[in-house]
Tab-separated table of N, CA and C and ligand atoms in Angstrom:
chain	number	residue	atom	x	y	z
A	1	UNK	N	14.497	-15.891	6.013
A	1	UNK	CA	14.200	-14.642	5.352
A	1	UNK	C	13.057	-13.813	6.117
A	2	UNK	N	13.266	-12.531	6.260
A	2	UNK	CA	12.366	-11.743	6.957
A	2	UNK	C	11.892	-10.660	5.856
A	3	UNK	N	10.921	-10.717	5.096
A	3	UNK	CA	10.505	-9.897	4.135
A	3	UNK	C	11.459	-9.799	2.945
A	4	UNK	N	11.257	-8.766	2.055
A	4	UNK	CA	12.202	-8.470	1.076
A	4	UNK	C	12.403	-7.085	0.860
A	5	UNK	N	13.543	-6.791	0.269
A	5	UNK	CA	13.855	-5.291	0.064
A	5	UNK	C	14.392	-5.118	-1.414
A	6	UNK	N	13.959	-3.955	-1.827
A	6	UNK	CA	14.356	-3.426	-3.244
A	6	UNK	C	14.760	-2.059	-3.306
A	7	UNK	N	15.501	-1.708	-4.300
A	7	UNK	CA	15.844	-0.238	-4.402
A	7	UNK	C	15.365	0.087	-5.901
A	8	UNK	N	14.654	1.293	-6.000
A	8	UNK	CA	14.155	1.707	-7.363
A	8	UNK	C	14.869	3.006	-7.523
A	9	UNK	N	15.185	3.272	-8.854
A	9	UNK	CA	15.768	4.580	-9.193
A	9	UNK	C	14.875	5.491	-9.934
A	10	UNK	N	13.651	5.219	-10.071
A	10	UNK	CA	12.755	6.206	-10.703
A	10	UNK	C	11.296	5.735	-10.211
A	11	UNK	N	10.410	6.805	-10.473
A	11	UNK	CA	8.943	6.495	-10.225
A	11	UNK	C	8.359	5.397	-11.005
A	12	UNK	N	8.858	5.234	-12.334
A	12	UNK	CA	8.444	4.099	-13.077
A	12	UNK	C	8.854	2.888	-12.512
A	13	UNK	N	10.174	2.858	-12.018
A	13	UNK	CA	10.596	1.506	-11.426
A	13	UNK	C	9.827	1.122	-10.247
A	14	UNK	N	9.300	2.200	-9.489
A	14	UNK	CA	8.610	1.897	-8.173
A	14	UNK	C	7.310	1.303	-8.687
A	15	UNK	N	6.656	1.918	-9.771
A	15	UNK	CA	5.277	1.560	-10.200
A	15	UNK	C	5.490	0.056	-10.754
A	16	UNK	N	6.628	-0.292	-11.468
A	16	UNK	CA	6.712	-1.588	-12.062
A	16	UNK	C	6.811	-2.673	-10.862
A	17	UNK	N	7.621	-2.309	-9.965
A	17	UNK	CA	7.780	-3.225	-8.766
A	17	UNK	C	6.461	-3.555	-8.049
A	18	UNK	N	5.744	-2.443	-7.855
A	18	UNK	CA	4.420	-2.510	-7.129
A	18	UNK	C	3.425	-3.414	-7.974
A	19	UNK	N	3.509	-3.160	-9.200
A	19	UNK	CA	2.658	-3.908	-10.189
A	19	UNK	C	2.834	-5.334	-10.149
A	20	UNK	N	4.236	-5.672	-10.030
A	20	UNK	CA	4.531	-7.165	-9.952
A	20	UNK	C	4.093	-7.870	-8.626
A	21	UNK	N	4.255	-6.975	-7.605
A	21	UNK	CA	3.879	-7.506	-6.328
A	21	UNK	C	2.155	-7.606	-6.247
A	22	UNK	N	1.642	-6.641	-6.827
A	22	UNK	CA	0.153	-6.697	-6.843
A	22	UNK	C	-0.524	-7.965	-7.564
A	23	UNK	N	0.266	-8.505	-8.463
A	23	UNK	CA	-0.202	-9.784	-9.138
A	23	UNK	C	-0.360	-10.944	-8.157
A	24	UNK	N	0.460	-10.675	-7.009
A	24	UNK	CA	0.465	-11.874	-6.074
A	24	UNK	C	-0.541	-11.542	-4.830
A	25	UNK	N	-1.178	-10.474	-5.028
A	25	UNK	CA	-2.152	-10.225	-3.983
A	25	UNK	C	-3.465	-10.996	-3.967
A	26	UNK	N	-4.016	-11.283	-2.844
A	26	UNK	CA	-5.255	-12.063	-2.836
A	26	UNK	C	-6.276	-11.331	-2.101
A	27	UNK	N	-7.610	-11.776	-2.108
A	27	UNK	CA	-8.602	-10.965	-1.458
A	27	UNK	C	-8.303	-10.918	0.089
A	28	UNK	N	-8.588	-9.854	0.578
A	28	UNK	CA	-8.326	-9.588	2.076
A	28	UNK	C	-6.989	-9.126	2.459
A	29	UNK	N	-6.045	-9.058	1.424
A	29	UNK	CA	-4.792	-8.456	1.652
A	29	UNK	C	-4.877	-7.013	2.105
A	30	UNK	N	-4.086	-6.706	3.107
A	30	UNK	CA	-4.210	-5.157	3.599
A	30	UNK	C	-2.684	-4.853	3.483
A	31	UNK	N	-2.401	-3.673	2.764
A	31	UNK	CA	-1.043	-3.154	2.619
A	31	UNK	C	-0.893	-1.920	3.394
A	32	UNK	N	-0.038	-1.810	4.342
A	32	UNK	CA	0.197	-0.607	5.146
A	32	UNK	C	1.413	-0.031	4.574
A	33	UNK	N	1.303	1.270	4.048
A	33	UNK	CA	2.321	2.030	3.432
A	33	UNK	C	2.910	2.947	4.450
A	34	UNK	N	4.173	2.945	4.775
A	34	UNK	CA	4.719	3.920	5.591
A	34	UNK	C	5.855	4.689	4.883
A	35	UNK	N	5.904	5.969	5.123
A	35	UNK	CA	7.029	6.622	4.389
A	35	UNK	C	6.664	8.189	4.442
A	36	UNK	N	7.627	9.000	4.486
A	36	UNK	CA	7.486	10.457	4.547
A	36	UNK	C	6.788	10.980	3.390
A	37	UNK	N	6.192	12.304	3.501
A	37	UNK	CA	5.580	12.805	2.416
A	37	UNK	C	6.727	13.015	1.185
A	38	UNK	N	6.228	12.625	0.057
A	38	UNK	CA	7.085	12.558	-1.127
A	38	UNK	C	7.951	11.149	-1.191
A	39	UNK	N	7.824	10.301	-0.358
A	39	UNK	CA	8.575	9.071	-0.399
A	39	UNK	C	8.272	8.356	-1.631
A	40	UNK	N	6.923	8.333	-1.950
A	40	UNK	CA	6.530	7.358	-3.074
A	40	UNK	C	5.472	6.568	-2.885
A	41	UNK	N	4.622	6.782	-1.841
A	41	UNK	CA	3.470	5.977	-1.378
A	41	UNK	C	2.372	5.984	-2.563
A	42	UNK	N	2.019	7.097	-2.972
A	42	UNK	CA	0.985	7.193	-4.147
A	42	UNK	C	1.590	6.632	-5.431
A	43	UNK	N	2.839	6.772	-5.724
A	43	UNK	CA	3.503	6.297	-6.819
A	43	UNK	C	3.361	4.652	-6.756
A	44	UNK	N	3.685	4.173	-5.554
A	44	UNK	CA	3.640	2.645	-5.301
A	44	UNK	C	2.024	2.292	-5.582
A	45	UNK	N	1.152	3.108	-5.019
A	45	UNK	CA	-0.340	2.786	-5.120
A	45	UNK	C	-0.720	2.687	-6.648
A	46	UNK	N	-0.216	3.561	-7.414
A	46	UNK	CA	-0.430	3.547	-8.823
A	46	UNK	C	-0.023	2.309	-9.531
A	47	UNK	N	1.105	1.845	-9.107
A	47	UNK	CA	1.598	0.491	-9.628
A	47	UNK	C	0.759	-0.510	-9.228
A	48	UNK	N	0.281	-0.658	-7.960
A	48	UNK	CA	-0.520	-1.697	-7.457
A	48	UNK	C	-1.776	-1.653	-8.282
A	49	UNK	N	-2.482	-0.525	-8.550
A	49	UNK	CA	-3.709	-0.403	-9.244
A	49	UNK	C	-3.494	-0.973	-10.670
A	50	UNK	N	-2.422	-0.639	-11.264
A	50	UNK	CA	-2.245	-1.071	-12.639
A	50	UNK	C	-2.008	-2.711	-12.590
A	51	UNK	N	-1.163	-3.106	-11.676
A	51	UNK	CA	-0.883	-4.730	-11.424
A	51	UNK	C	-2.229	-5.277	-11.304
A	52	UNK	N	-3.260	-4.673	-10.642
A	52	UNK	CA	-4.696	-5.248	-10.552
A	52	UNK	C	-5.444	-5.135	-11.720
A	53	UNK	N	-4.927	-4.516	-12.769
A	53	UNK	CA	-5.778	-4.308	-13.939
A	53	UNK	C	-6.764	-3.190	-13.963
A	54	UNK	N	-6.274	-2.203	-13.167
A	54	UNK	CA	-7.111	-1.009	-13.068
A	54	UNK	C	-6.576	-0.042	-14.136
A	55	UNK	N	-7.357	0.448	-15.072
A	55	UNK	CA	-6.814	1.389	-16.008
A	55	UNK	C	-7.055	2.969	-15.612
A	56	UNK	N	-8.029	3.131	-14.784
A	56	UNK	CA	-8.092	4.630	-14.406
A	56	UNK	C	-6.964	5.025	-13.676
A	57	UNK	N	-6.717	6.307	-13.767
A	57	UNK	CA	-5.591	6.883	-13.212
A	57	UNK	C	-5.732	7.148	-11.583
A	58	UNK	N	-4.830	6.935	-10.878
A	58	UNK	CA	-4.917	6.953	-9.296
A	58	UNK	C	-4.253	8.116	-8.857
A	59	UNK	N	-4.790	8.899	-8.098
A	59	UNK	CA	-4.032	9.930	-7.273
A	59	UNK	C	-4.407	9.854	-5.787
A	60	UNK	N	-3.700	10.550	-5.067
A	60	UNK	CA	-4.101	10.410	-3.613
A	60	UNK	C	-5.367	10.903	-3.099
A	61	UNK	N	-6.111	9.949	-2.480
A	61	UNK	CA	-7.351	10.396	-2.010
A	61	UNK	C	-7.404	11.169	-0.801
A	62	UNK	N	-6.547	12.276	-0.806
A	62	UNK	CA	-6.237	13.171	0.366
A	62	UNK	C	-7.489	13.698	1.018
A	63	UNK	N	-8.421	14.152	0.143
A	63	UNK	CA	-9.590	14.762	0.852
A	63	UNK	C	-10.735	13.826	1.112
A	64	UNK	N	-10.775	12.718	0.280
A	64	UNK	CA	-11.927	11.762	0.281
A	64	UNK	C	-11.660	10.644	1.287
A	65	UNK	N	-10.175	10.611	1.659
A	65	UNK	CA	-9.639	9.540	2.460
A	65	UNK	C	-9.776	8.109	1.729
A	66	UNK	N	-10.831	7.732	1.164
A	66	UNK	CA	-10.861	6.370	0.755
A	66	UNK	C	-11.471	6.457	-0.766
A	67	UNK	N	-10.922	5.666	-1.698
A	67	UNK	CA	-11.429	5.542	-2.984
A	67	UNK	C	-11.428	4.172	-3.351
A	68	UNK	N	-12.641	3.701	-3.974
A	68	UNK	CA	-12.789	2.397	-4.389
A	68	UNK	C	-12.692	2.194	-5.930
A	69	UNK	N	-12.177	1.202	-6.315
A	69	UNK	CA	-12.085	0.799	-7.638
A	69	UNK	C	-12.423	-0.601	-7.976
A	70	UNK	N	-13.408	-0.651	-8.728
A	70	UNK	CA	-14.169	-2.077	-8.954
A	70	UNK	C	-13.674	-2.737	-10.111
A	71	UNK	N	-13.000	-2.220	-11.071
A	71	UNK	CA	-12.891	-2.759	-12.357
A	71	UNK	C	-11.556	-3.660	-12.516
A	72	UNK	N	-10.850	-3.976	-11.483
A	72	UNK	CA	-9.759	-4.801	-11.687
A	72	UNK	C	-9.866	-6.275	-11.362
A	73	UNK	N	-8.813	-7.003	-11.286
A	73	UNK	CA	-8.890	-8.372	-10.924
A	73	UNK	C	-9.632	-8.585	-9.643
A	74	UNK	N	-9.393	-7.646	-8.575
A	74	UNK	CA	-9.950	-7.729	-7.291
A	74	UNK	C	-10.328	-6.258	-6.984
A	75	UNK	N	-11.517	-6.138	-6.231
A	75	UNK	CA	-11.734	-4.730	-5.785
A	75	UNK	C	-10.556	-4.086	-5.110
A	76	UNK	N	-10.344	-2.835	-5.343
A	76	UNK	CA	-9.110	-2.138	-4.734
A	76	UNK	C	-9.658	-0.880	-3.965
A	77	UNK	N	-9.158	-0.788	-2.712
A	77	UNK	CA	-9.641	0.196	-1.826
A	77	UNK	C	-8.265	0.988	-1.578
A	78	UNK	N	-8.211	2.239	-1.921
A	78	UNK	CA	-7.053	3.124	-1.669
A	78	UNK	C	-7.275	3.999	-0.616
A	79	UNK	N	-6.555	4.078	0.429
A	79	UNK	CA	-6.951	5.046	1.483
A	79	UNK	C	-5.666	5.904	1.724
A	80	UNK	N	-5.855	7.141	2.041
A	80	UNK	CA	-4.820	8.142	2.513
A	80	UNK	C	-5.301	8.734	3.759
A	81	UNK	N	-4.963	8.175	4.839
A	81	UNK	CA	-5.562	8.714	6.051
A	81	UNK	C	-4.782	9.879	6.753
A	82	UNK	N	-3.963	10.463	6.025
A	82	UNK	CA	-3.199	11.715	6.582
A	82	UNK	C	-4.070	12.652	7.157
A	83	UNK	N	-5.241	12.999	6.633
A	83	UNK	CA	-6.072	14.217	7.071
A	83	UNK	C	-7.189	13.685	7.895
A	84	UNK	N	-6.991	12.465	8.318
A	84	UNK	CA	-8.031	12.066	9.463
A	84	UNK	C	-8.012	12.872	10.679
A	85	UNK	N	-9.394	13.261	11.052
A	85	UNK	CA	-9.395	14.051	12.275
A	85	UNK	C	-8.916	13.604	13.464
A	86	UNK	N	-9.132	12.354	13.823
A	86	UNK	CA	-8.661	11.682	14.961
A	86	UNK	C	-8.510	10.163	14.740
A	87	UNK	N	-7.476	9.594	15.341
A	87	UNK	CA	-7.111	8.088	15.020
A	87	UNK	C	-8.383	7.321	15.460
A	88	UNK	N	-9.293	7.932	16.205
A	88	UNK	CA	-10.448	6.986	16.602
A	88	UNK	C	-11.578	7.029	15.628
A	89	UNK	N	-11.584	7.965	14.774
A	89	UNK	CA	-12.598	8.171	13.937
A	89	UNK	C	-12.939	6.866	13.166
A	90	UNK	N	-14.193	6.378	13.106
A	90	UNK	CA	-14.550	5.099	12.501
A	90	UNK	C	-15.194	5.315	11.174
A	91	UNK	N	-14.516	5.012	10.100
A	91	UNK	CA	-15.011	5.080	8.800
A	91	UNK	C	-15.541	3.800	8.169
A	92	UNK	N	-15.860	2.828	9.018
A	92	UNK	CA	-16.296	1.561	8.475
A	92	UNK	C	-15.024	0.604	8.007
A	93	UNK	N	-13.883	0.884	8.757
A	93	UNK	CA	-12.620	0.253	8.296
A	93	UNK	C	-12.818	-1.213	8.035
A	94	UNK	N	-13.408	-1.947	8.992
A	94	UNK	CA	-13.543	-3.437	8.870
A	94	UNK	C	-14.086	-3.904	7.618
A	95	UNK	N	-15.064	-3.153	7.152
A	95	UNK	CA	-15.677	-3.498	5.825
A	95	UNK	C	-14.618	-3.709	4.672
A	96	UNK	N	-13.623	-2.772	4.743
A	96	UNK	CA	-12.511	-2.915	3.768
A	96	UNK	C	-11.508	-3.928	4.197
A	97	UNK	N	-11.112	-3.881	5.460
A	97	UNK	CA	-9.974	-4.765	5.833
A	97	UNK	C	-10.349	-6.263	5.771
A	98	UNK	N	-11.503	-6.566	6.044
A	98	UNK	CA	-12.023	-7.930	6.200
A	98	UNK	C	-12.863	-8.407	5.026
A	99	UNK	N	-12.848	-7.467	3.966
A	99	UNK	CA	-13.707	-7.680	2.749
A	99	UNK	C	-12.925	-8.542	1.758
A	100	UNK	N	-13.402	-8.468	0.541
A	100	UNK	CA	-12.810	-9.363	-0.524
A	100	UNK	C	-11.861	-8.656	-1.485
A	101	UNK	N	-11.624	-7.559	-1.048
A	101	UNK	CA	-10.699	-6.798	-2.014
A	101	UNK	C	-9.292	-6.596	-1.356
A	102	UNK	N	-8.480	-5.779	-2.062
A	102	UNK	CA	-7.168	-5.404	-1.695
A	102	UNK	C	-7.226	-4.041	-1.102
A	103	UNK	N	-6.816	-3.926	0.174
A	103	UNK	CA	-6.736	-2.500	0.669
A	103	UNK	C	-5.425	-1.961	0.832
A	104	UNK	N	-5.067	-0.575	0.373
A	104	UNK	CA	-3.711	-0.179	0.547
A	104	UNK	C	-3.956	1.193	1.357
A	105	UNK	N	-3.197	1.405	2.442
A	105	UNK	CA	-3.434	2.506	3.246
A	105	UNK	C	-2.111	3.313	3.293
A	106	UNK	N	-2.188	4.508	2.750
A	106	UNK	CA	-1.087	5.485	3.046
A	106	UNK	C	-1.165	6.213	4.402
A	107	UNK	N	-0.114	6.325	5.162
A	107	UNK	CA	0.052	6.699	6.380
A	107	UNK	C	-0.763	5.819	7.354
A	108	UNK	N	-0.494	4.696	7.225
A	108	UNK	CA	-1.209	3.531	7.960
A	108	UNK	C	-0.981	3.712	9.453
A	109	UNK	N	0.103	4.142	9.883
A	109	UNK	CA	0.458	4.390	11.302
A	109	UNK	C	-0.642	5.370	11.984
A	110	UNK	N	-1.302	6.175	11.240
A	110	UNK	CA	-2.222	6.968	11.858
A	110	UNK	C	-3.670	6.274	12.210
A	111	UNK	N	-3.736	5.038	11.704
A	111	UNK	CA	-4.934	4.313	12.129
A	111	UNK	C	-4.574	2.917	12.764
A	112	UNK	N	-3.482	3.104	13.565
A	112	UNK	CA	-2.773	1.893	14.192
A	112	UNK	C	-3.950	0.953	14.781
A	113	UNK	N	-4.794	1.581	15.577
A	113	UNK	CA	-5.720	0.799	16.347
A	113	UNK	C	-6.749	-0.045	15.456
A	114	UNK	N	-6.979	0.310	14.303
A	114	UNK	CA	-8.006	-0.171	13.470
A	114	UNK	C	-7.453	-1.295	12.546
A	115	UNK	N	-6.034	-1.242	12.398
A	115	UNK	CA	-5.539	-2.164	11.426
A	115	UNK	C	-5.544	-3.548	11.850
A	116	UNK	N	-5.791	-4.587	10.903
A	116	UNK	CA	-5.780	-5.877	11.261
A	116	UNK	C	-4.312	-6.337	11.655
A	117	UNK	N	-4.141	-7.456	12.241
A	117	UNK	CA	-2.818	-7.948	12.658
A	117	UNK	C	-2.111	-8.491	11.364
A	118	UNK	N	-3.007	-9.140	10.424
A	118	UNK	CA	-2.443	-9.624	9.362
A	118	UNK	C	-2.067	-8.493	8.275
A	119	UNK	N	-0.874	-7.934	8.200
A	119	UNK	CA	-0.609	-6.791	7.438
A	119	UNK	C	0.595	-7.011	6.597
A	120	UNK	N	0.492	-6.553	5.407
A	120	UNK	CA	1.736	-6.468	4.544
A	120	UNK	C	2.326	-5.116	4.664
A	121	UNK	N	3.244	-5.028	5.325
A	121	UNK	CA	3.830	-3.667	5.685
A	121	UNK	C	4.947	-3.336	4.553
A	122	UNK	N	4.692	-2.095	4.055
A	122	UNK	CA	5.701	-1.702	3.024
A	122	UNK	C	6.230	-0.353	3.491
A	123	UNK	N	7.478	-0.224	3.689
A	123	UNK	CA	8.124	1.076	4.005
A	123	UNK	C	9.016	1.536	2.946
A	124	UNK	N	8.734	2.856	2.599
A	124	UNK	CA	9.601	3.504	1.405
A	124	UNK	C	10.375	4.522	2.118
A	125	UNK	N	11.666	4.464	1.743
A	125	UNK	CA	12.607	5.483	2.288
A	125	UNK	C	13.411	6.232	1.189
A	126	UNK	N	13.457	7.476	1.338
A	126	UNK	CA	14.351	8.244	0.305
A	126	UNK	C	15.858	8.054	0.492
A	127	UNK	N	16.500	7.593	-0.355
A	127	UNK	CA	17.904	7.201	-0.349
A	127	UNK	C	18.761	8.712	-0.709
A	128	UNK	N	19.974	8.709	-0.283
A	128	UNK	CA	20.625	9.904	-0.603
A	128	UNK	C	20.887	9.987	-2.140
A	129	UNK	N	20.937	8.830	-2.648
A	129	UNK	CA	21.204	8.857	-4.232
A	129	UNK	C	20.114	9.399	-5.016
A	130	UNK	N	18.839	9.538	-4.270
A	130	UNK	CA	17.619	10.036	-4.986
A	130	UNK	C	16.785	8.822	-5.122
A	131	UNK	N	17.258	7.628	-5.114
A	131	UNK	CA	16.310	6.255	-5.276
A	131	UNK	C	15.608	6.123	-3.991
A	132	UNK	N	14.927	5.060	-4.019
A	132	UNK	CA	14.069	4.718	-2.902
A	132	UNK	C	14.351	3.307	-2.414
A	133	UNK	N	14.403	3.115	-1.169
A	133	UNK	CA	14.568	1.778	-0.696
A	133	UNK	C	13.115	1.353	-0.214
A	134	UNK	N	12.773	0.163	-0.803
A	134	UNK	CA	11.307	-0.315	-0.428
A	134	UNK	C	11.447	-1.671	0.292
A	135	UNK	N	10.933	-1.727	1.547
A	135	UNK	CA	11.062	-2.884	2.298
A	135	UNK	C	9.641	-3.478	2.506
A	136	UNK	N	9.425	-4.667	2.032
A	136	UNK	CA	8.212	-5.436	2.099
A	136	UNK	C	8.198	-6.419	3.166
A	137	UNK	N	7.434	-6.262	4.144
A	137	UNK	CA	7.245	-7.279	5.272
A	137	UNK	C	5.870	-7.923	5.363
A	138	UNK	N	5.696	-9.051	4.722
A	138	UNK	CA	4.343	-9.680	4.788
A	138	UNK	C	4.153	-10.523	6.139
A	139	UNK	N	2.950	-10.826	6.419
A	139	UNK	CA	2.771	-11.771	7.607
A	139	UNK	C	3.570	-13.042	7.294
A	140	UNK	N	4.087	-13.863	8.311
A	140	UNK	CA	4.936	-14.999	8.012
A	140	UNK	C	4.340	-15.851	6.949
A	141	UNK	N	3.007	-16.101	7.156
A	141	UNK	CA	2.274	-17.248	6.353
A	141	UNK	C	2.064	-16.840	4.895
A	142	UNK	N	2.431	-15.556	4.586
A	142	UNK	CA	2.241	-15.031	3.167
A	142	UNK	C	3.638	-14.699	2.587
A	143	UNK	N	4.712	-14.827	3.428
A	143	UNK	CA	5.975	-14.350	2.902
A	143	UNK	C	6.339	-14.904	1.636
A	144	UNK	N	6.232	-16.254	1.459
A	144	UNK	CA	6.635	-16.920	0.223
A	144	UNK	C	5.806	-16.476	-0.981
A	145	UNK	N	4.518	-16.258	-0.650
A	145	UNK	CA	3.715	-15.832	-1.735
A	145	UNK	C	3.968	-14.368	-2.243
A	146	UNK	N	4.325	-13.567	-1.392
A	146	UNK	CA	4.682	-12.113	-1.792
A	146	UNK	C	6.131	-11.953	-2.159
A	147	UNK	N	7.061	-12.440	-1.326
A	147	UNK	CA	8.426	-12.300	-1.633
A	147	UNK	C	9.084	-13.087	-2.554
A	148	UNK	N	8.656	-14.418	-2.655
A	148	UNK	CA	9.227	-15.322	-3.603
A	148	UNK	C	10.702	-15.270	-3.554
A	149	UNK	N	11.355	-15.320	-2.250
A	149	UNK	CA	12.776	-15.553	-2.301
A	149	UNK	C	13.430	-14.162	-2.628
A	150	UNK	N	12.695	-13.086	-2.472
A	150	UNK	CA	13.329	-11.610	-2.727
A	150	UNK	C	13.298	-11.301	-4.162
A	151	UNK	N	12.670	-12.084	-4.917
A	151	UNK	CA	12.579	-11.610	-6.391
A	151	UNK	C	11.315	-10.996	-6.715
A	152	UNK	N	11.362	-9.890	-7.412
A	152	UNK	CA	10.207	-9.150	-7.636
A	152	UNK	C	9.715	-9.172	-9.124
B	201	ADP	P1	3.900	10.175	-1.236
B	201	ADP	O1	2.520	9.658	-1.670
B	201	ADP	O2	4.726	9.252	-0.319
B	201	ADP	O3	3.756	11.531	-0.543
B	201	ADP	P2	4.340	10.445	-4.015
B	201	ADP	O4	4.153	9.073	-4.706
B	201	ADP	O5	3.081	11.396	-4.183
B	201	ADP	O6	4.729	10.340	-2.556
B	201	ADP	O7	5.512	11.273	-4.557
B	201	ADP	C1	6.681	10.779	-4.873
B	201	ADP	C2	7.634	11.644	-5.807
B	201	ADP	O8	8.815	11.219	-5.924
B	201	ADP	C3	6.927	11.709	-7.150
B	201	ADP	O9	7.003	13.072	-7.643
B	201	ADP	C4	7.765	10.821	-7.993
B	201	ADP	O10	7.860	10.956	-9.225
B	201	ADP	C5	9.197	11.034	-7.228
B	201	ADP	N1	10.144	9.958	-7.439
B	201	ADP	C6	11.409	9.926	-7.805
B	201	ADP	N2	12.045	8.731	-7.759
B	201	ADP	C7	11.105	7.948	-7.188
B	201	ADP	C8	11.171	6.508	-6.848
B	201	ADP	N3	12.308	5.777	-7.046
B	201	ADP	N4	10.029	5.923	-6.374
B	201	ADP	C9	8.857	6.731	-6.251
B	201	ADP	N5	8.874	8.014	-6.577
B	201	ADP	C10	9.994	8.686	-6.954
B	202	MG	MG1	0.622	10.252	-1.215
């Protein structure tokens, strides 16, 4: 098995899937979200937040780049680095990536050089049907914990 793949047919289905995956996350997990504008990265992030027990509503931290939520099962750091001035900009990334929370990065490919090797990669792709294909690729040693044989 190399990761797991899902198809969702609505934003709510994406949130529910993300919420179920989030229940399996552990301190130090870093989720790198890839996908075009409108793919559903923020929608997925909303599901993760809910799955971690965060009640607050989540939108894209487009201008602040990083938002921290402390009230869930684990601290949750939500990043959207689309507007980062330069890929070299240092915003204290390691504090998040190697901390005790769960970090989720929208447009992760823009901070390639800062990302840890141990990444849960999530790619969201818009299907012609209007649905979304969501591919989850955890590090090998976490594959069983996150993918559970492909069942979400
Ligand atoms: P991104 O953060 O990748 O730019 P958003 O999550 O902000 O994307 O936007 C995704 C849009 O697509 C939302 O308006 C959402 O309601 C809609 N949508 C429709 N179907 C889905 C689906 N299956 N999964 C996620 N979003 C969906
Ligand atoms: Mg977004």
